[in-house]
PDB file of C-alpha atoms in Angstrom:
ATOM      1  CA  LEU C   1      73.291 125.135  88.817  1.00 63.00           C
ATOM      2  CA  ASP C   2      74.648 126.184  85.408  1.00 63.00           C
ATOM      3  CA  LEU C   3      75.257 123.418  82.891  1.00 66.00           C
ATOM      4  CA  SER C   4      75.647 125.710  79.871  1.00 62.00           C
ATOM      5  CA  GLY C   5      79.435 125.553  79.608  1.00 61.00           C
ATOM      6  CA  ASN C   6      79.739 129.337  79.885  1.00 63.00           C
ATOM      7  CA  ASP C   7      81.501 131.047  82.778  1.00 57.00           C
ATOM      8  CA  ILE C   8      79.476 133.769  84.478  1.00 58.00           C
ATOM      9  CA  GLU C   9      80.646 137.034  85.995  1.00 60.00           C
ATOM     10  CA  ALA C  10      80.094 137.611  89.712  1.00 55.00           C
ATOM     11  CA  THR C  11      80.919 141.031  91.162  1.00 54.00           C
ATOM     12  CA  THR C  12      82.213 139.628  94.450  1.00 55.00           C
ATOM     13  CA  TYR C  13      84.229 136.605  93.380  1.00 53.00           C
ATOM     14  CA  GLY C  14      85.026 137.315  89.727  1.00 54.00           C
ATOM     15  CA  LYS C  15      84.345 134.536  87.261  1.00 55.00           C
ATOM     16  CA  ILE C  16      82.402 131.516  88.480  1.00 55.00           C
ATOM     17  CA  ASN C  17      83.099 128.351  86.530  1.00 55.00           C
ATOM     18  CA  CYS C  18      80.050 126.317  85.575  1.00 54.00           C
ATOM     19  CA  TYR C  19      80.074 122.634  84.695  1.00 52.00           C
ATOM     20  CA  ARG C  20      81.252 121.849  81.178  1.00 58.00           C
ATOM     21  CA  ASN C  21      78.731 120.807  78.613  1.00 57.00           C
ATOM     22  CA  ASP C  22      80.167 117.324  77.955  1.00 77.00           C
ATOM     23  CA  ALA C  23      80.550 113.998  79.781  1.00 85.00           C
ATOM     24  CA  SER C  24      81.365 115.907  82.962  1.00 84.00           C
ATOM     25  CA  VAL C  25      77.720 116.997  83.120  1.00 87.00           C
ATOM     26  CA  LEU C  26      76.549 113.382  83.062  1.00 90.00           C
ATOM     27  CA  PHE C  27      79.100 112.394  85.719  1.00 91.00           C
ATOM     28  CA  TYR C  28      77.928 115.291  87.882  1.00 90.00           C
ATOM     29  CA  ILE C  29      74.207 114.564  87.485  1.00 92.00           C
ATOM     30  CA  ALA C  30      74.748 110.822  87.987  1.00 95.00           C
ATOM     31  CA  ASN C  31      76.526 111.612  91.231  1.00 95.00           C
ATOM     32  CA  SER C  32      73.625 113.818  92.307  1.00 95.00           C
ATOM     33  CA  TYR C  33      71.239 110.859  91.944  1.00 96.00           C
ATOM     34  CA  TRP C  34      73.623 108.720  94.003  1.00 97.00           C
ATOM     35  CA  ASN C  35      73.612 111.352  96.749  1.00 97.00           C
ATOM     36  CA  ALA C  36      69.823 111.449  96.609  1.00 97.00           C
ATOM     37  CA  THR C  37      69.760 107.657  96.955  1.00 97.00           C
ATOM     38  CA  LYS C  38      71.945 107.800 100.062  1.00 97.00           C
ATOM     39  CA  THR C  39      69.856 110.608 101.558  1.00 97.00           C
ATOM     40  CA  ILE C  40      66.672 108.546 101.225  1.00 96.00           C
ATOM     41  CA  GLU C  41      68.507 105.451 102.464  1.00 96.00           C
ATOM     42  CA  GLU C  42      69.528 107.272 105.635  1.00 96.00           C
ATOM     43  CA  LYS C  43      65.937 108.388 106.201  1.00 95.00           C
ATOM     44  CA  ILE C  44      64.607 104.830 105.773  1.00 95.00           C
ATOM     45  CA  SER C  45      67.309 103.473 108.085  1.00 94.00           C
ATOM     46  CA  ASN C  46      66.420 106.038 110.753  1.00 94.00           C
ATOM     47  CA  CYS C  47      62.752 105.089 110.447  1.00 93.00           C
ATOM     48  CA  PHE C  48      63.552 101.411 111.027  1.00 90.00           C
ATOM     49  CA  GLU C  49      65.671 102.243 114.070  1.00 91.00           C
ATOM     50  CA  ALA C  50      63.185 104.633 115.673  1.00 89.00           C
ATOM     51  CA  GLU C  51      60.977 103.484 118.530  1.00 82.00           C
ATOM     52  CA  LYS C  52      57.956 105.084 116.877  1.00 87.00           C
ATOM     53  CA  ASP C  53      56.239 103.205 114.052  1.00 88.00           C
ATOM     54  CA  TYR C  54      57.167 104.936 110.795  1.00 86.00           C
ATOM     55  CA  SER C  55      55.972 102.174 108.473  1.00 88.00           C
ATOM     56  CA  ASP C  56      53.700 104.565 106.559  1.00 90.00           C
ATOM     57  CA  LEU C  57      56.619 106.902 105.819  1.00 92.00           C
ATOM     58  CA  ILE C  58      58.863 104.001 104.810  1.00 89.00           C
ATOM     59  CA  THR C  59      56.313 102.818 102.251  1.00 90.00           C
ATOM     60  CA  GLN C  60      56.251 106.323 100.773  1.00 91.00           C
ATOM     61  CA  LEU C  61      60.046 106.313 100.400  1.00 93.00           C
ATOM     62  CA  VAL C  62      60.456 102.885  98.788  1.00 89.00           C
ATOM     63  CA  MET C  63      59.661 103.953  95.223  1.00 88.00           C
ATOM     64  CA  PRO C  64      61.883 107.080  95.205  1.00 91.00           C
ATOM     65  CA  TYR C  65      64.684 105.067  96.827  1.00 93.00           C
ATOM     66  CA  LEU C  66      64.615 102.419  94.097  1.00 90.00           C
ATOM     67  CA  PHE C  67      64.220 104.924  91.279  1.00 90.00           C
ATOM     68  CA  GLU C  68      67.041 107.255  92.363  1.00 93.00           C
ATOM     69  CA  PHE C  69      69.509 104.374  92.325  1.00 94.00           C
ATOM     70  CA  ARG C  70      68.240 103.009  89.033  1.00 92.00           C
ATOM     71  CA  HIS C  71      68.610 106.419  87.405  1.00 93.00           C
ATOM     72  CA  PHE C  72      72.102 106.795  88.853  1.00 95.00           C
ATOM     73  CA  VAL C  73      73.100 103.505  87.205  1.00 95.00           C
ATOM     74  CA  GLU C  74      71.638 104.600  83.863  1.00 94.00           C
ATOM     75  CA  LEU C  75      73.383 107.987  83.882  1.00 95.00           C
ATOM     76  CA  SER C  76      76.681 106.552  85.120  1.00 96.00           C
ATOM     77  CA  LEU C  77      76.750 104.161  82.146  1.00 96.00           C
ATOM     78  CA  LYS C  78      75.891 106.931  79.700  1.00 95.00           C
ATOM     79  CA  ALA C  79      78.624 109.123  81.217  1.00 94.00           C
ATOM     80  CA  LEU C  80      81.205 106.359  80.827  1.00 95.00           C
ATOM     81  CA  PHE C  81      80.225 105.887  77.187  1.00 95.00           C
ATOM     82  CA  MET C  82      80.317 109.594  76.388  1.00 92.00           C
ATOM     83  CA  ASN C  83      83.665 110.074  78.134  1.00 89.00           C
ATOM     84  CA  ALA C  84      85.215 107.215  76.170  1.00 90.00           C
ATOM     85  CA  THR C  85      83.777 108.081  72.750  1.00 90.00           C
ATOM     86  CA  GLY C  86      82.952 111.781  72.811  1.00 86.00           C
ATOM     87  CA  GLU C  87      79.482 110.847  71.555  1.00 89.00           C
ATOM     88  CA  GLN C  88      76.091 110.809  73.226  1.00 88.00           C
ATOM     89  CA  ALA C  89      74.915 107.419  74.386  1.00 89.00           C
ATOM     90  CA  GLU C  90      71.862 105.911  72.747  1.00 87.00           C
ATOM     91  CA  ILE C  91      68.681 107.350  74.225  1.00 86.00           C
ATOM     92  CA  VAL C  92      67.399 104.144  75.803  1.00 87.00           C
ATOM     93  CA  HIS C  93      66.732 102.988  79.358  1.00 87.00           C
ATOM     94  CA  ASP C  94      67.806  99.365  78.916  1.00 89.00           C
ATOM     95  CA  LEU C  95      70.566  98.843  81.496  1.00 92.00           C
ATOM     96  CA  ASP C  96      71.897  95.678  79.858  1.00 91.00           C
ATOM     97  CA  LYS C  97      72.253  97.451  76.524  1.00 92.00           C
ATOM     98  CA  LEU C  98      73.776 100.559  78.097  1.00 94.00           C
ATOM     99  CA  PHE C  99      76.302  98.495  80.027  1.00 95.00           C
ATOM    100  CA  ILE C 100      77.459  96.608  76.930  1.00 95.00           C
ATOM    101  CA  SER C 101      77.923  99.901  75.071  1.00 96.00           C
ATOM    102  CA  ALA C 102      79.812 101.476  77.970  1.00 96.00           C
ATOM    103  CA  LYS C 103      81.998  98.408  78.510  1.00 96.00           C
ATOM    104  CA  ASP C 104      82.953  98.133  74.840  1.00 96.00           C
ATOM    105  CA  ALA C 105      83.765 101.861  74.685  1.00 95.00           C
ATOM    106  CA  VAL C 106      85.860 101.847  77.846  1.00 94.00           C
ATOM    107  CA  MET C 107      87.796  98.711  76.878  1.00 94.00           C
ATOM    108  CA  ALA C 108      88.668 100.356  73.550  1.00 92.00           C
ATOM    109  CA  LEU C 109      90.294 103.346  75.270  1.00 86.00           C
ATOM    110  CA  GLN C 110      93.829 104.186  74.265  1.00 80.00           C
ATOM    111  CA  ARG C 111      96.330 106.254  76.194  1.00 73.00           C
ATOM    112  CA  ASP C 112      95.414 109.933  76.317  1.00 66.00           C
ATOM    113  CA  GLU C 113      98.255 111.582  74.398  1.00 68.00           C
ATOM    114  CA  ARG C 114      96.831 115.077  74.033  1.00 64.00           C
ATOM    115  CA  PRO C 115      99.208 117.976  74.799  1.00 62.00           C
ATOM    116  CA  GLY C 116      99.466 118.647  78.520  1.00 57.00           C
ATOM    117  CA  ILE C 117      98.483 115.120  79.546  1.00 60.00           C
ATOM    118  CA  LEU C 118     101.200 113.295  81.486  1.00 62.00           C
ATOM    119  CA  ALA C 119     102.494 110.306  79.500  1.00 69.00           C
ATOM    120  CA  ILE C 120     102.452 106.860  81.132  1.00 73.00           C
ATOM    121  CA  THR C 121     104.545 103.762  80.540  1.00 79.00           C
ATOM    122  CA  ASP C 122     103.370 100.590  78.823  1.00 82.00           C
ATOM    123  CA  GLU C 123     103.517  98.835  82.179  1.00 87.00           C
ATOM    124  CA  LYS C 124     101.276 101.433  83.811  1.00 85.00           C
ATOM    125  CA  TYR C 125      98.849 101.391  80.877  1.00 85.00           C
ATOM    126  CA  ASN C 126      98.530  97.598  80.976  1.00 89.00           C
ATOM    127  CA  SER C 127      98.082  97.637  84.756  1.00 91.00           C
ATOM    128  CA  SER C 128      95.350 100.260  84.532  1.00 90.00           C
ATOM    129  CA  MET C 129      93.556  98.371  81.757  1.00 92.00           C
ATOM    130  CA  ALA C 130      93.651  95.181  83.851  1.00 95.00           C
ATOM    131  CA  ASN C 131      92.017  97.085  86.728  1.00 95.00           C
ATOM    132  CA  ILE C 132      89.464  98.607  84.367  1.00 95.00           C
ATOM    133  CA  LYS C 133      88.452  95.133  83.195  1.00 96.00           C
ATOM    134  CA  LYS C 134      88.260  93.902  86.799  1.00 96.00           C
ATOM    135  CA  TYR C 135      85.895  96.689  87.867  1.00 97.00           C
ATOM    136  CA  LEU C 136      83.788  96.392  84.722  1.00 96.00           C
ATOM    137  CA  ASP C 137      83.410  92.670  85.411  1.00 96.00           C
ATOM    138  CA  LYS C 138      82.284  93.463  88.954  1.00 95.00           C
ATOM    139  CA  MET C 139      79.736  95.993  87.703  1.00 95.00           C
ATOM    140  CA  GLU C 140      78.463  93.470  85.141  1.00 94.00           C
ATOM    141  CA  GLU C 141      78.135  90.838  87.862  1.00 94.00           C
ATOM    142  CA  ILE C 142      75.795  93.219  89.694  1.00 92.00           C
ATOM    143  CA  ILE C 143      73.928  94.765  86.755  1.00 90.00           C
ATOM    144  CA  VAL C 144      72.913  91.600  84.896  1.00 87.00           C
ATOM    145  CA  PRO C 145      70.735  90.098  87.678  1.00 85.00           C
ATOM    146  CA  TYR C 146      69.626  93.582  88.784  1.00 84.00           C
ATOM    147  CA  ALA C 147      68.431  94.537  85.303  1.00 82.00           C
ATOM    148  CA  SER C 148      66.662  91.221  84.786  1.00 78.00           C
ATOM    149  CA  SER C 149      64.650  91.512  88.007  1.00 72.00           C
ATOM    150  CA  GLU C 150      63.818  95.212  88.154  1.00 68.00           C
ATOM    151  CA  PRO C 151      60.689  96.748  86.594  1.00 61.00           C
ATOM    152  CA  SER C 152      61.025  98.798  83.417  1.00 62.00           C
ATOM    153  CA  VAL C 153      61.848 102.444  84.037  1.00 60.00           C
ATOM    154  CA  GLU C 154      58.380 103.459  82.890  1.00 63.00           C
ATOM    155  CA  TYR C 155      56.975 101.634  85.900  1.00 65.00           C
ATOM    156  CA  TYR C 156      58.600 104.099  88.279  1.00 66.00           C
ATOM    157  CA  ARG C 157      57.246 107.052  86.359  1.00 66.00           C
ATOM    158  CA  ILE C 158      53.777 105.964  85.261  1.00 65.00           C
ATOM    159  CA  LEU C 159      52.787 102.917  87.366  1.00 69.00           C
ATOM    160  CA  PHE C 160      49.781 102.147  85.184  1.00 68.00           C
ATOM    161  CA  ASP C 161      49.653 100.349  81.863  1.00 67.00           C
ATOM    162  CA  ARG C 162      47.692 101.634  78.875  1.00 69.00           C
ATOM    163  CA  ASN C 163      44.490 100.121  80.266  1.00 73.00           C
ATOM    164  CA  ASN C 164      44.938 101.982  83.567  1.00 73.00           C
ATOM    165  CA  ASN C 165      45.847  98.786  85.397  1.00 73.00           C
ATOM    166  CA  LEU C 166      48.714  98.691  87.862  1.00 70.00           C
ATOM    167  CA  ASP C 167      51.600  96.811  86.272  1.00 67.00           C
ATOM    168  CA  ASN C 168      52.825  95.574  89.633  1.00 69.00           C
ATOM    169  CA  PRO C 169      50.601  96.418  92.604  1.00 71.00           C
ATOM    170  CA  ILE C 170      52.967  94.979  95.234  1.00 75.00           C
ATOM    171  CA  ILE C 171      56.469  96.381  95.709  1.00 78.00           C
ATOM    172  CA  THR C 172      58.882  94.556  97.995  1.00 80.00           C
ATOM    173  CA  LEU C 173      62.142  95.868  99.397  1.00 82.00           C
ATOM    174  CA  ASP C 174      64.831  93.834 101.122  1.00 90.00           C
ATOM    175  CA  PHE C 175      66.458  96.938 102.546  1.00 92.00           C
ATOM    176  CA  GLU C 176      69.763  95.435 103.659  1.00 94.00           C
ATOM    177  CA  LYS C 177      70.210  93.431 100.462  1.00 92.00           C
ATOM    178  CA  GLU C 178      69.388  96.446  98.301  1.00 92.00           C
ATOM    179  CA  ARG C 179      71.753  98.679 100.253  1.00 95.00           C
ATOM    180  CA  GLN C 180      74.574  96.152  99.903  1.00 95.00           C
ATOM    181  CA  LEU C 181      73.977  95.809  96.152  1.00 93.00           C
ATOM    182  CA  GLN C 182      73.989  99.580  95.696  1.00 95.00           C
ATOM    183  CA  ASN C 183      77.179 100.076  97.684  1.00 96.00           C
ATOM    184  CA  GLU C 184      78.978  97.298  95.815  1.00 96.00           C
ATOM    185  CA  TYR C 185      78.029  98.808  92.463  1.00 96.00           C
ATOM    186  CA  TYR C 186      79.071 102.300  93.526  1.00 97.00           C
ATOM    187  CA  SER C 187      82.398 101.068  94.873  1.00 97.00           C
ATOM    188  CA  ALA C 188      83.223  99.256  91.616  1.00 97.00           C
ATOM    189  CA  TYR C 189      82.101 102.299  89.617  1.00 97.00           C
ATOM    190  CA  LYS C 190      84.301 104.727  91.567  1.00 96.00           C
ATOM    191  CA  TRP C 191      87.352 102.448  91.340  1.00 95.00           C
ATOM    192  CA  LEU C 192      86.672 102.115  87.618  1.00 95.00           C
ATOM    193  CA  ILE C 193      86.637 105.907  87.285  1.00 93.00           C
ATOM    194  CA  ARG C 194      89.975 106.138  89.084  1.00 91.00           C
ATOM    195  CA  SER C 195      91.513 103.512  86.825  1.00 91.00           C
ATOM    196  CA  ILE C 196      90.207 105.214  83.678  1.00 89.00           C
ATOM    197  CA  HIS C 197      91.577 108.514  84.945  1.00 85.00           C
ATOM    198  CA  GLU C 198      95.051 106.977  84.996  1.00 82.00           C
ATOM    199  CA  ILE C 199      95.031 106.606  81.202  1.00 83.00           C
ATOM    200  CA  HIS C 200      92.319 108.987  79.991  1.00 75.00           C
ATOM    201  CA  TYR C 201      91.647 112.454  81.378  1.00 62.00           C
ATOM    202  CA  ILE C 202      88.211 112.977  82.910  1.00 56.00           C
ATOM    203  CA  TYR C 203      87.204 116.581  83.471  1.00 49.00           C
ATOM    204  CA  ASP C 204      85.508 117.442  86.750  1.00 40.00           C
ATOM    205  CA  MET C 205      83.659 114.196  87.412  1.00 43.00           C
ATOM    206  CA  HIS C 206      82.507 115.145  90.928  1.00 41.00           C
TER     207      HIS C 206
END
């Protein structure tokens, strides 16, 4: 996986294009955390459906499952901000703050009029911006309660406070509710990307 922005020579296939060193990298890495989330989700689902008792394995997967999704949300917001502004998002983990920054940046987007970009009509621009607002509102509807109830990101990484006490010794997971929340966020996010792409070129987001 080459994120340097430099093409490399391969004797068999010629040049191999790497991922560009800009917002496309964040889109790509965010998507990788989403795929990791779904991989763990499938494993947990299979454990619940199996006749054998896999409760011990499920408990080992809960923390990675929650963290992978949380990190996907964080990176997806930073990618949206960077794509809209050309600048790096603030280096914070606060999802509320990151969402506000991303939303403000996306709503300020103008039509992409660089050479080679297909021009769109005022009607199409206004329609796309209306859809962008709709999907941002849906994401906000999900993120606000999610961010207020989830542990800080340090909890997933460290677990203990400075006095070596567990911040939260009991972790609960409503698997179906969590899966629904994640899918709703991802759906709104992907439709948002499509709407942005109608007015502002996004390079290699997958």
